[in-house]
Every structure is written in structure tokens, then in C-alpha cells.
mmCIF file of C-alpha atoms in Angstrom:
data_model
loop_
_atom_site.group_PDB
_atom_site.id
_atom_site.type_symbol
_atom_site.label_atom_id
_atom_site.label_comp_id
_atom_site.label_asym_id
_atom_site.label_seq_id
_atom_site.Cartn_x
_atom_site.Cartn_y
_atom_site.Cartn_z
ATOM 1 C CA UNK A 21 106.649 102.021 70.857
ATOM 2 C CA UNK A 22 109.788 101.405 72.713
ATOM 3 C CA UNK A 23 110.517 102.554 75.957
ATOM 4 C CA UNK A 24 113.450 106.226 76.108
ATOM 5 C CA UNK A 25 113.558 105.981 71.943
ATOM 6 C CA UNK A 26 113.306 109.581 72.115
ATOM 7 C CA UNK A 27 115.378 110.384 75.045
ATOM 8 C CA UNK A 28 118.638 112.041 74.569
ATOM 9 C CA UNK A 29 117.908 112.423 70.536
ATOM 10 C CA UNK A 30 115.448 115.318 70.119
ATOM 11 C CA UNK A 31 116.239 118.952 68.681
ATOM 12 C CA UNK A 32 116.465 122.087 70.643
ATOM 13 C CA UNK A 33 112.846 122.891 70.269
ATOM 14 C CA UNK A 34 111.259 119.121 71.006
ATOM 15 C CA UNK A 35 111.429 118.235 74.746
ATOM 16 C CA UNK A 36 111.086 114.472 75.511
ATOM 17 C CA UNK A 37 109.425 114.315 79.414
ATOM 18 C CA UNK A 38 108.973 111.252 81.313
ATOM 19 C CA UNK A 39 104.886 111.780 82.885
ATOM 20 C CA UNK A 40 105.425 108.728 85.532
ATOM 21 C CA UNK A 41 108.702 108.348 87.546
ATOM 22 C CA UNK A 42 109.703 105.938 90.619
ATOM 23 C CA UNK A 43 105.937 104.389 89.299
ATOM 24 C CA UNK A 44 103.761 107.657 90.371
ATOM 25 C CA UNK A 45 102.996 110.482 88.590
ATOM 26 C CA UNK A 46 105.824 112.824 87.831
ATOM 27 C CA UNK A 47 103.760 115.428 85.131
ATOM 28 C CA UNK A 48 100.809 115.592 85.905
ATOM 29 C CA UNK A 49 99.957 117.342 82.588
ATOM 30 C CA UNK A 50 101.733 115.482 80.214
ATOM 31 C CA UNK A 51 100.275 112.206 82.131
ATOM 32 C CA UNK A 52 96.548 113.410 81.237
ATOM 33 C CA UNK A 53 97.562 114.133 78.037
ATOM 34 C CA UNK A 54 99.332 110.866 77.262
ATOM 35 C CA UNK A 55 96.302 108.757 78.977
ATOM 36 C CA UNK A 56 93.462 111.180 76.930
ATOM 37 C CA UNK A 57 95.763 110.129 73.537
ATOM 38 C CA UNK A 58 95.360 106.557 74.350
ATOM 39 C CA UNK A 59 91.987 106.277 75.123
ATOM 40 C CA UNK A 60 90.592 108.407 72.251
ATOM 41 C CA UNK A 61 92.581 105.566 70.167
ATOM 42 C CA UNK A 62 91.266 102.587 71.888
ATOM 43 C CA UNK A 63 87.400 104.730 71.913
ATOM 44 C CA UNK A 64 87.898 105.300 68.240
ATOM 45 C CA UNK A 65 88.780 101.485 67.417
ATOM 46 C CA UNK A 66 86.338 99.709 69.347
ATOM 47 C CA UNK A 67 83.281 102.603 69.200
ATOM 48 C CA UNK A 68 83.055 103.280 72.897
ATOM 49 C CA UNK A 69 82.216 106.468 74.583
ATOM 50 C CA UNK A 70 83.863 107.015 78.401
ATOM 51 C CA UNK A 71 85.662 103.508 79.475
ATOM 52 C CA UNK A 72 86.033 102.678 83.273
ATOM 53 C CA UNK A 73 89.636 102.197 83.434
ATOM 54 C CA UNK A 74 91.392 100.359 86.165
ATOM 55 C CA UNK A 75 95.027 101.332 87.167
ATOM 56 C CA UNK A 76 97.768 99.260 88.637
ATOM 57 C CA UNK A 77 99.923 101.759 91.611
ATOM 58 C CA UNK A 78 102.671 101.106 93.986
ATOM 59 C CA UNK A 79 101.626 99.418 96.776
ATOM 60 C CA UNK A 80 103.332 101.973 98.275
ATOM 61 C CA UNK A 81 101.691 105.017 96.977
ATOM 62 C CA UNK A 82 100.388 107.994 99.135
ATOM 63 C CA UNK A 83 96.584 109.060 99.803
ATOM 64 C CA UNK A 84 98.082 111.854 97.359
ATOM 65 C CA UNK A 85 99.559 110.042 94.482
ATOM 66 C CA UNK A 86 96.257 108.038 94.639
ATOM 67 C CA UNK A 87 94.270 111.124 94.209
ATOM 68 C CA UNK A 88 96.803 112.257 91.474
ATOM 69 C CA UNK A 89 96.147 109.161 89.452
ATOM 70 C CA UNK A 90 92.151 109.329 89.710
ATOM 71 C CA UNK A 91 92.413 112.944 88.718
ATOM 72 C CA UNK A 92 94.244 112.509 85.977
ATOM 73 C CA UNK A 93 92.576 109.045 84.380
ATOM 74 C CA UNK A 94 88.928 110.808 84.937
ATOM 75 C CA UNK A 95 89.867 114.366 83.371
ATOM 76 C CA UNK A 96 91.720 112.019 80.392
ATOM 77 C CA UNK A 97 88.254 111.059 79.541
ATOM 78 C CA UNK A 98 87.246 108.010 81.836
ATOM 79 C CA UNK A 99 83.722 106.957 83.256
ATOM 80 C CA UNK A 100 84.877 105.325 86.176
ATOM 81 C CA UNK A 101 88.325 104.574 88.062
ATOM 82 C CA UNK A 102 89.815 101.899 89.730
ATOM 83 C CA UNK A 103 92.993 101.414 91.607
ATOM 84 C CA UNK A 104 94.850 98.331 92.059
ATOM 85 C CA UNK A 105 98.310 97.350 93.620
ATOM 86 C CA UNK A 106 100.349 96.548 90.935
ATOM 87 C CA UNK A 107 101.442 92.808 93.136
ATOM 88 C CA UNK A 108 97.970 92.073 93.309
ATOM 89 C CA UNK A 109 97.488 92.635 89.509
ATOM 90 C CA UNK A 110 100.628 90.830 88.579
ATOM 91 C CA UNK A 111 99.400 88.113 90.711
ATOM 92 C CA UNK A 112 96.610 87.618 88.869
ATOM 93 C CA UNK A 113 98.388 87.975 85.573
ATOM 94 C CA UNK A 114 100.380 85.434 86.624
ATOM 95 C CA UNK A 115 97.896 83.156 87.343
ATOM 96 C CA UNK A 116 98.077 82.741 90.975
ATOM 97 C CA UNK A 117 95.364 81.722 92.953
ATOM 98 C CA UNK A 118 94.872 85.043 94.751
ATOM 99 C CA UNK A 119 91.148 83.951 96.349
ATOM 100 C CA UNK A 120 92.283 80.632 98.100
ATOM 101 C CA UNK A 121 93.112 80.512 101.516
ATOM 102 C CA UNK A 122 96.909 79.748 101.241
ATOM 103 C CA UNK A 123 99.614 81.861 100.585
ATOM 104 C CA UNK A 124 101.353 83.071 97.662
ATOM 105 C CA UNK A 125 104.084 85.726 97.215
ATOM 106 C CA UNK A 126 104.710 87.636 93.699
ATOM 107 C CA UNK A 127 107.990 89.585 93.891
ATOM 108 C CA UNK A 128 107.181 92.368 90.870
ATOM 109 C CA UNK A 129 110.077 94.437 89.594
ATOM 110 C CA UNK A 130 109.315 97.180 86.905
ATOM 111 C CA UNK A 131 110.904 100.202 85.396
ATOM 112 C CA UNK A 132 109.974 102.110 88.818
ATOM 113 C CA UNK A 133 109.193 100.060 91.604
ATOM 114 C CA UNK A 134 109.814 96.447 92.758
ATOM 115 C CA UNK A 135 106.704 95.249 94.438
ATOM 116 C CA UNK A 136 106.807 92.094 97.027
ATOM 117 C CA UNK A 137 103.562 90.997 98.077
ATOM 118 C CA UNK A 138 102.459 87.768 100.121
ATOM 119 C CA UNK A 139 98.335 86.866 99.059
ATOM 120 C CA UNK A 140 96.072 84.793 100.699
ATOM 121 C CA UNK A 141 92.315 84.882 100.255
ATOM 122 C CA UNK A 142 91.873 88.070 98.047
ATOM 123 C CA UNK A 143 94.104 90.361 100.047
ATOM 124 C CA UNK A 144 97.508 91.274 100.503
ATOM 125 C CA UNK A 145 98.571 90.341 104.110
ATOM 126 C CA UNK A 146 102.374 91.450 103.765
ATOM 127 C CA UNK A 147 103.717 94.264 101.281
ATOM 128 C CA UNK A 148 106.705 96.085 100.794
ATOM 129 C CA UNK A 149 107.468 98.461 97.995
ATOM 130 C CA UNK A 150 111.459 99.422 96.563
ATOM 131 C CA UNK A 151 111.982 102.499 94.698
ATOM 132 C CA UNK A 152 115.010 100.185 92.821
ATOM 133 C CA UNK A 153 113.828 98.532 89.621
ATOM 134 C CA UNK A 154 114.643 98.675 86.177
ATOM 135 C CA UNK A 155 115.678 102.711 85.557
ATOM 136 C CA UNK A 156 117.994 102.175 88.683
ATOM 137 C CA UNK A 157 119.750 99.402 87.148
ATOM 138 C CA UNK A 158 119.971 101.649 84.209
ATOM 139 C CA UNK A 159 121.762 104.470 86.303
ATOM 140 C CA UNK A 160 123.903 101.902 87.440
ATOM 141 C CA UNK A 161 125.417 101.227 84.241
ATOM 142 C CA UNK A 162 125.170 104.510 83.342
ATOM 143 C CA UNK A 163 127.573 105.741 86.345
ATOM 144 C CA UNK A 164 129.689 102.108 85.896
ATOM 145 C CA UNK A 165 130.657 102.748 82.394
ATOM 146 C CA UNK A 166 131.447 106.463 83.125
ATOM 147 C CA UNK A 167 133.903 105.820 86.272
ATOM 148 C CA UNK A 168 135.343 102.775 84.873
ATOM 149 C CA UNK A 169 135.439 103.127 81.243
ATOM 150 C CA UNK A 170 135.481 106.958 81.233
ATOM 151 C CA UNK A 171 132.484 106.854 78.668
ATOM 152 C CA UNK A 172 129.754 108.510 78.339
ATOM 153 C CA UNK A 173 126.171 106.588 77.582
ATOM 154 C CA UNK A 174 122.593 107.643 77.556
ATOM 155 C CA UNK A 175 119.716 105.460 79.466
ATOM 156 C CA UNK A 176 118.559 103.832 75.927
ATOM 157 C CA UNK A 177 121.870 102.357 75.621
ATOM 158 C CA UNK A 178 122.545 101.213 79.364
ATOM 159 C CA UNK A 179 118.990 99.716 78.857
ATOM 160 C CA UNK A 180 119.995 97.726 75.747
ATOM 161 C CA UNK A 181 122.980 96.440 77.832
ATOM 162 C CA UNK A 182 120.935 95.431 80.658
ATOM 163 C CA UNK A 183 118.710 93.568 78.595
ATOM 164 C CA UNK A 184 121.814 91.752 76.628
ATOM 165 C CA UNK A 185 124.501 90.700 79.643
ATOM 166 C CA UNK A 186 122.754 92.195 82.299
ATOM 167 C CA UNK A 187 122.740 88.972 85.053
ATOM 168 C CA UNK A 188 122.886 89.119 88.853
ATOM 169 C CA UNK A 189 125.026 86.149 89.261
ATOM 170 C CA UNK A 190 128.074 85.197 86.969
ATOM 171 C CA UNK A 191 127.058 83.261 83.610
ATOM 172 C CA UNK A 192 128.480 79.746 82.613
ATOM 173 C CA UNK A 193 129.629 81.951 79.639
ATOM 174 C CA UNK A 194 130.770 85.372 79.450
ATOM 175 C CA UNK A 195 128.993 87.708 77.106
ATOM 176 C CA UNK A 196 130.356 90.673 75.657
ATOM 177 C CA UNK A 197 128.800 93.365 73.717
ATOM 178 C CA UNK A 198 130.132 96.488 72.364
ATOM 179 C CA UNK A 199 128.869 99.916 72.658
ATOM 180 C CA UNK A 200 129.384 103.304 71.688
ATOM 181 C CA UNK A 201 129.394 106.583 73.326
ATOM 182 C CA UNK A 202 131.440 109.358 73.683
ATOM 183 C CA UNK A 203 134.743 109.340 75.543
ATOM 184 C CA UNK A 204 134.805 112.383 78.314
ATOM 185 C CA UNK A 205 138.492 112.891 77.558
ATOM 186 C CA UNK A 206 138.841 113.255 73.821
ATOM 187 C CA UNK A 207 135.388 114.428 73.641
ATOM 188 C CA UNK A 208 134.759 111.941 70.316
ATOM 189 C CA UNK A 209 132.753 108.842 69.677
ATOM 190 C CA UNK A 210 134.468 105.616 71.193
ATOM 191 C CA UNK A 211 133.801 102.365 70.620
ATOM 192 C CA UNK A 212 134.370 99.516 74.064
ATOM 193 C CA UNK A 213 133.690 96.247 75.114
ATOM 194 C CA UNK A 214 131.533 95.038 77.955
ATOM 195 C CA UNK A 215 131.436 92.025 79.531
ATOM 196 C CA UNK A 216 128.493 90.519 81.370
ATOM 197 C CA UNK A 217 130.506 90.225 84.433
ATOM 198 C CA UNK A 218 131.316 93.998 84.539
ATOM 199 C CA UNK A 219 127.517 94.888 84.496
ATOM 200 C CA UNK A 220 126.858 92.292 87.010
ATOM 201 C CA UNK A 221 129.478 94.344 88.847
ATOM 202 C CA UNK A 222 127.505 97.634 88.099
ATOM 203 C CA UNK A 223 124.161 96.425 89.067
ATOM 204 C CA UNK A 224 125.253 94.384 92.127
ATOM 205 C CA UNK A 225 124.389 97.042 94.582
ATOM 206 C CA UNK A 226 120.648 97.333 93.696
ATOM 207 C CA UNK A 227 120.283 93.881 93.299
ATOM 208 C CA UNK A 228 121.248 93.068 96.634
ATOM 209 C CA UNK A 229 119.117 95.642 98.003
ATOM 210 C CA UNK A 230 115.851 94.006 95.910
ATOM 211 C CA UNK A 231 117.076 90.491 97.434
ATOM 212 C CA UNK A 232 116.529 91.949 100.895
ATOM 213 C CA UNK A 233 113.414 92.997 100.971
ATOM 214 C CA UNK A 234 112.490 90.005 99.299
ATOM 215 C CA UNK A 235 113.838 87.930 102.463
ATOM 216 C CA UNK A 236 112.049 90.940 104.985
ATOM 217 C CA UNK A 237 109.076 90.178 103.447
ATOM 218 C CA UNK A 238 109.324 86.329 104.100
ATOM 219 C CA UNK A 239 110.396 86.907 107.444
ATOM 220 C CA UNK A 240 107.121 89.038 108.362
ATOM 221 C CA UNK A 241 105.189 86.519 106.731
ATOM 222 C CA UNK A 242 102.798 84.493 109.104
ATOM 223 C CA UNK A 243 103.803 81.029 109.461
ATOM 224 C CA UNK A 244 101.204 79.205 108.234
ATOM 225 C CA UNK A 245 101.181 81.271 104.679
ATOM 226 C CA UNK A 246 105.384 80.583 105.089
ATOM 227 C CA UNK A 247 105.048 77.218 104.995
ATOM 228 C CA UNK A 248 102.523 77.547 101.581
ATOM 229 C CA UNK A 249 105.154 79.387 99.973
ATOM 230 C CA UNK A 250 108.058 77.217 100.896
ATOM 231 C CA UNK A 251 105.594 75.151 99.176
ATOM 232 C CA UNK A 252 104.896 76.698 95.930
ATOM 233 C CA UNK A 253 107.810 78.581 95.942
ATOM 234 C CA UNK A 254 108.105 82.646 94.711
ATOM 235 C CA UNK A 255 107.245 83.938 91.104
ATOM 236 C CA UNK A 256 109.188 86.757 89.540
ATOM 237 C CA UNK A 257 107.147 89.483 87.261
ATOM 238 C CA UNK A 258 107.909 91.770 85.448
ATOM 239 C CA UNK A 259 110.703 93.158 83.735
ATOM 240 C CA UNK A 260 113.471 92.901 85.761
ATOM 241 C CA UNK A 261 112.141 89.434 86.277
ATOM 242 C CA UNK A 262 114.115 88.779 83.077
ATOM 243 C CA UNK A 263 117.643 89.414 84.336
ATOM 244 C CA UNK A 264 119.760 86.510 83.275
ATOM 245 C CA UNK A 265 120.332 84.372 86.827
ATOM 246 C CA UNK A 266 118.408 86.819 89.141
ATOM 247 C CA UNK A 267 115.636 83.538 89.917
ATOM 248 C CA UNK A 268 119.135 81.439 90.532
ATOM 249 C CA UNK A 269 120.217 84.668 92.936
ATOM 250 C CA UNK A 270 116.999 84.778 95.126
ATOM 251 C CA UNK A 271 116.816 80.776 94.945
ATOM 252 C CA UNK A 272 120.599 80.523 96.949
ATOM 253 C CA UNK A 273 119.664 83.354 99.134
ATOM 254 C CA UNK A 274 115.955 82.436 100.255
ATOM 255 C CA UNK A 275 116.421 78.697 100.176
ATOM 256 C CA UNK A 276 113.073 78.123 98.022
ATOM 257 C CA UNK A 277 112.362 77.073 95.272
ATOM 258 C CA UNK A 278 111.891 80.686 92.210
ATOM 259 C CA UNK A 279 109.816 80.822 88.975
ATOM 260 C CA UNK A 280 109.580 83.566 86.505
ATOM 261 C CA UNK A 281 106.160 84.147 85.459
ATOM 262 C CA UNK A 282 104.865 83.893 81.652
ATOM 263 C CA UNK A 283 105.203 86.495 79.592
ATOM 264 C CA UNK A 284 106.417 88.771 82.715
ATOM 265 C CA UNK A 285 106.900 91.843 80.968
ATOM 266 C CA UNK A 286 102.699 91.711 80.666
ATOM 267 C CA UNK A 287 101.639 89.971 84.038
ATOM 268 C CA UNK A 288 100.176 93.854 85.465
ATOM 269 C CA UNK A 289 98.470 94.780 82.292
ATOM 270 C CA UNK A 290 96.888 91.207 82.038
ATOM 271 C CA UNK A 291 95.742 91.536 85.855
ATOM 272 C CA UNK A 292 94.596 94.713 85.507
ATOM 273 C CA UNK A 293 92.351 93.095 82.098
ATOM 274 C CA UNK A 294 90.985 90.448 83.914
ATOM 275 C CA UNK A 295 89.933 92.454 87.065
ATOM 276 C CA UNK A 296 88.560 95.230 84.926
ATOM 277 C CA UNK A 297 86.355 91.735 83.265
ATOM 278 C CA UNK A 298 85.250 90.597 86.467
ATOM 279 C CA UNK A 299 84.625 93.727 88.107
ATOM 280 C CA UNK A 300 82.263 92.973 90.675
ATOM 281 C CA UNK A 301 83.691 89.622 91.533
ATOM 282 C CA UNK A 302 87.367 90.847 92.197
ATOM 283 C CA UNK A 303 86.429 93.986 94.102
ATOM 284 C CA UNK A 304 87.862 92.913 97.393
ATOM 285 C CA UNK A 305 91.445 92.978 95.335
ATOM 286 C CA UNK A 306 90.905 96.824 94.334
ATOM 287 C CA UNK A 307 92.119 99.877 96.317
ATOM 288 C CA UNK A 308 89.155 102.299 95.749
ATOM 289 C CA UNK A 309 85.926 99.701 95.667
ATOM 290 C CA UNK A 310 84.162 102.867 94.983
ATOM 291 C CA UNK A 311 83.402 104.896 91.563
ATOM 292 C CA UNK A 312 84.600 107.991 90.601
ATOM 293 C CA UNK A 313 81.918 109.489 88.025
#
């Protein structure tokens, strides 16, 4: 199921809610609900009774939100609960050697949260967390188009744009795409053009605040897990990962050498899977080493 389908298109009497915001819990309610829906699907499909679940957070998240999370995964239904940083999960979807002694750094930017972590030997050693990701950028358009074009547009369609011409750095060729929304003069449905190098324009703030704390990680970094980055250089995860010229962007700026992961729109979830298969052995990587019955 996409992402916002439903937002901004639903009758009088159907509310569309958002459980988890700025990657925490938001509704608490509609959260358990949501997580009890999907695993009576995935206990129905593969006959299993109460799953232990593990959950990527923020590496930034509160003793609170932490508790908020275990609440609500163990009253959805779950045996057991584990938490793990979302950088240390997309780490290990990505493939990085997180248990060697040398240092790697994963710069993770979802729909809530960008994530920069430098790993070495199981652990995160530097961290920070950015409440600017992907529904930022989104706002960004959102309040572009409205002050510049004098347009109206909902998140689903500032998304779409993002995902077509968004780029943090000018492209060899200028894309345009048009859009529709509804003009704030007239009141009616307008059709206009936008250019990649508008929403670069748009998103520019927010992207140079995600390049910053990308270089205030690096310069907290010790220098002997520096000099194994300069090395092997800094992956990009998720989503945002995916924003045309945004490796190019943090290449000029950091002076290394920037890779965007595999499939980066998955690198959490696949961490998450292959900690939650080799439990015991990645436990040093998890938040909470304890269970929650």
C-alpha cells in the first residue's frame, strides 16, 4: 500500500491519522491497532501464535518513546520485543561489516528522521539524529509551490514531485513535470509546470541542514575510525537516499568518496530481518538485550 493514498481524499465521516510521526509514536491507539492488523496477517499466513518482533527507533528516541513502542508492539499481540537503532539496522541491511574493528558510517534518511551513525565493532561510537527527512522535504514543496506558484497541493502530490525532479544539486538536464492543484485566487483546479531546479530551490534548506550533521558527525569521529571511512567512504539508506544528486552533494562537501546502498528504501526492514534471525549473536547491536514477556 502506498504511503498518504488516503490523505486529503476521505469523506466527512472517514478520518485518515498518521500513528508514527518525526519516526516515534504519534497515536498510540491507532499504532497498536495498525501493528495487531499486521501481525494477525503475517500469524494467519505462516501459522504462528505470538512472534518476537524487533523494532528499528530513532537513535534519538527518549526512555519514553522507547517504552511507548514496547507497549504498544506487546499489547498488539507480540511474545517478545526488541529495539534497535534504525543506523544500526540499516547498516546491516546494507551489508556493512558492523562487527569488525574499523569504522563505518551509514547516513539513513527516512520519512521521519535522518539517522548518521559511525560503527565499529558492534556498536555505535558516534550518532546524531535530524528530525528533517522525507515529510520535511514534502512541506517544503508544499509551502514552495504555494508562495511561488500561488497553488495549492496536498503531501501525496509534493511526494510524487519529490520522487520525479526532486535533486539536491542542479541536473545535466532539466526535468519538468506538471501538476495540478487548486489555485488560492480563483479558487479552481489549475494546471503548472515545475522544473527540477525550482524544487531543488524548495528543498535546499533541509538539505543543507542534513549535509551538516553529516560533516558534525565526521568531525566527532575518532581518528583512527576517520581514516577507515575516508577509506570506504559513506553509504546513503533509505529513502531520501534516492534524491537525484544528493550522493554528488555530500561527495563535494565531505571530500569522500558516497554510495547509495541497494535497494535503500528496504536496508532497516532487512536489518531488522536478519537481527531478528540471529538473535543471540547480534545482541550487542540491540537497545533492550532484555525480553519483554
Amino acid at each position: 500500500m502506498k504511503p498518504k493514498i488516503c490523505c486529503g481524499r476521505t469523506p466527512e465521516q472517514i478520518k485518515a491519522v498518521r500513528p508514527l510521526k518525526d519516526g516515534v509514536i504519534a497515536d498510540f491507539t491507532a499504532t497498536q491497532l495498525m501493528l495487531k492488523n499486521i501481525i494477525g496477517k503475517v500469524g494467519k499466513r505462516y501459522s504462528i501464535g505470538k512472534p518476537r518482533v524487533v523494532v528499528g527507533v530513532p537513535s534519538g528516541i527518549t526512555e519514553v518513546e522507547e517504552r511507548a513502542v514496547e507497549e504498544s508492539v506487546i499489547q498488539a499481540g507480540a511474545k517478545e520485543v526488541y529495539l534497535i537503532e534504525e543506523p544500526m539496522a540499516a547498516a546491516i541491511g546494507a551489508s556493512l561489516d558492523v562487527g569488525e574493528p574499523s569504522g563505518s558510517i551509514i547516513v539513513d534518511i527516512g520519512g521521519g528522521t535522518t539517522e548518521v551513525a559511525v560503527i565499529s565493532l558492534g556498536g555505535i561510537v558516534v550518532s546524531h539524529s535530524l528530525r528533517i527527512a522525507g515529510d520535511e522535504l514534502d512541506e517544503d514543496i508544499v509551502n514552495y509551490i504555494k508562495k511561488e506558484m500561488n497553488l495549492a497541493i496536498g503531501d501525496t502530490t509534493a511526494e510524487q514531485i519529490k520522487i520525479q525532479i526532486g535533486c539536491a544539486m542542479p541536473l545535466m538536464t532539466e526535468t519538468t513535470m506538471e501538476i495540478r492543484g487548486r489555485d488560492l485566487t480563483t479558487g479552481l483546479p489549475r494546471n503548472v509546470k515545475v522544473t527540477s531546479t525550482q524544487i531543488e530551490e524548495a528543498i535546499k534548506e533541509s538539505i543543507s541542514k542534513i549535509v551538516e550533521i553529516v560533516k558534525l558527525t565526521l568531525e566527532k569521529t575518532p581518528p583512527e575510525l576517520a581514516s577507515d571511512i575516508m577509506e570506504k567512504g559513506i553509504v546513503l539508506a533509505g529513502g531520501g537516499a534516492l534524491i537525484k544528486n544528493l550522493d554528488k552533494l555530500l561527495s563535494i562537501e565531505t571530500k569522500m568518496p558516497v554510495y547509495v546502498a541497494e535497494e535503500p528504501l528496504d536496508c532497516v526492514v532487512r536489518g531488522a530481518g536478519k537481527t531478528l534471525e540471529d538473535l543471540e549473536r547480534l545482541k550487542t547491536v540491540l537497545i533492550n538485550a532484555r525480553r519483554r514477556k
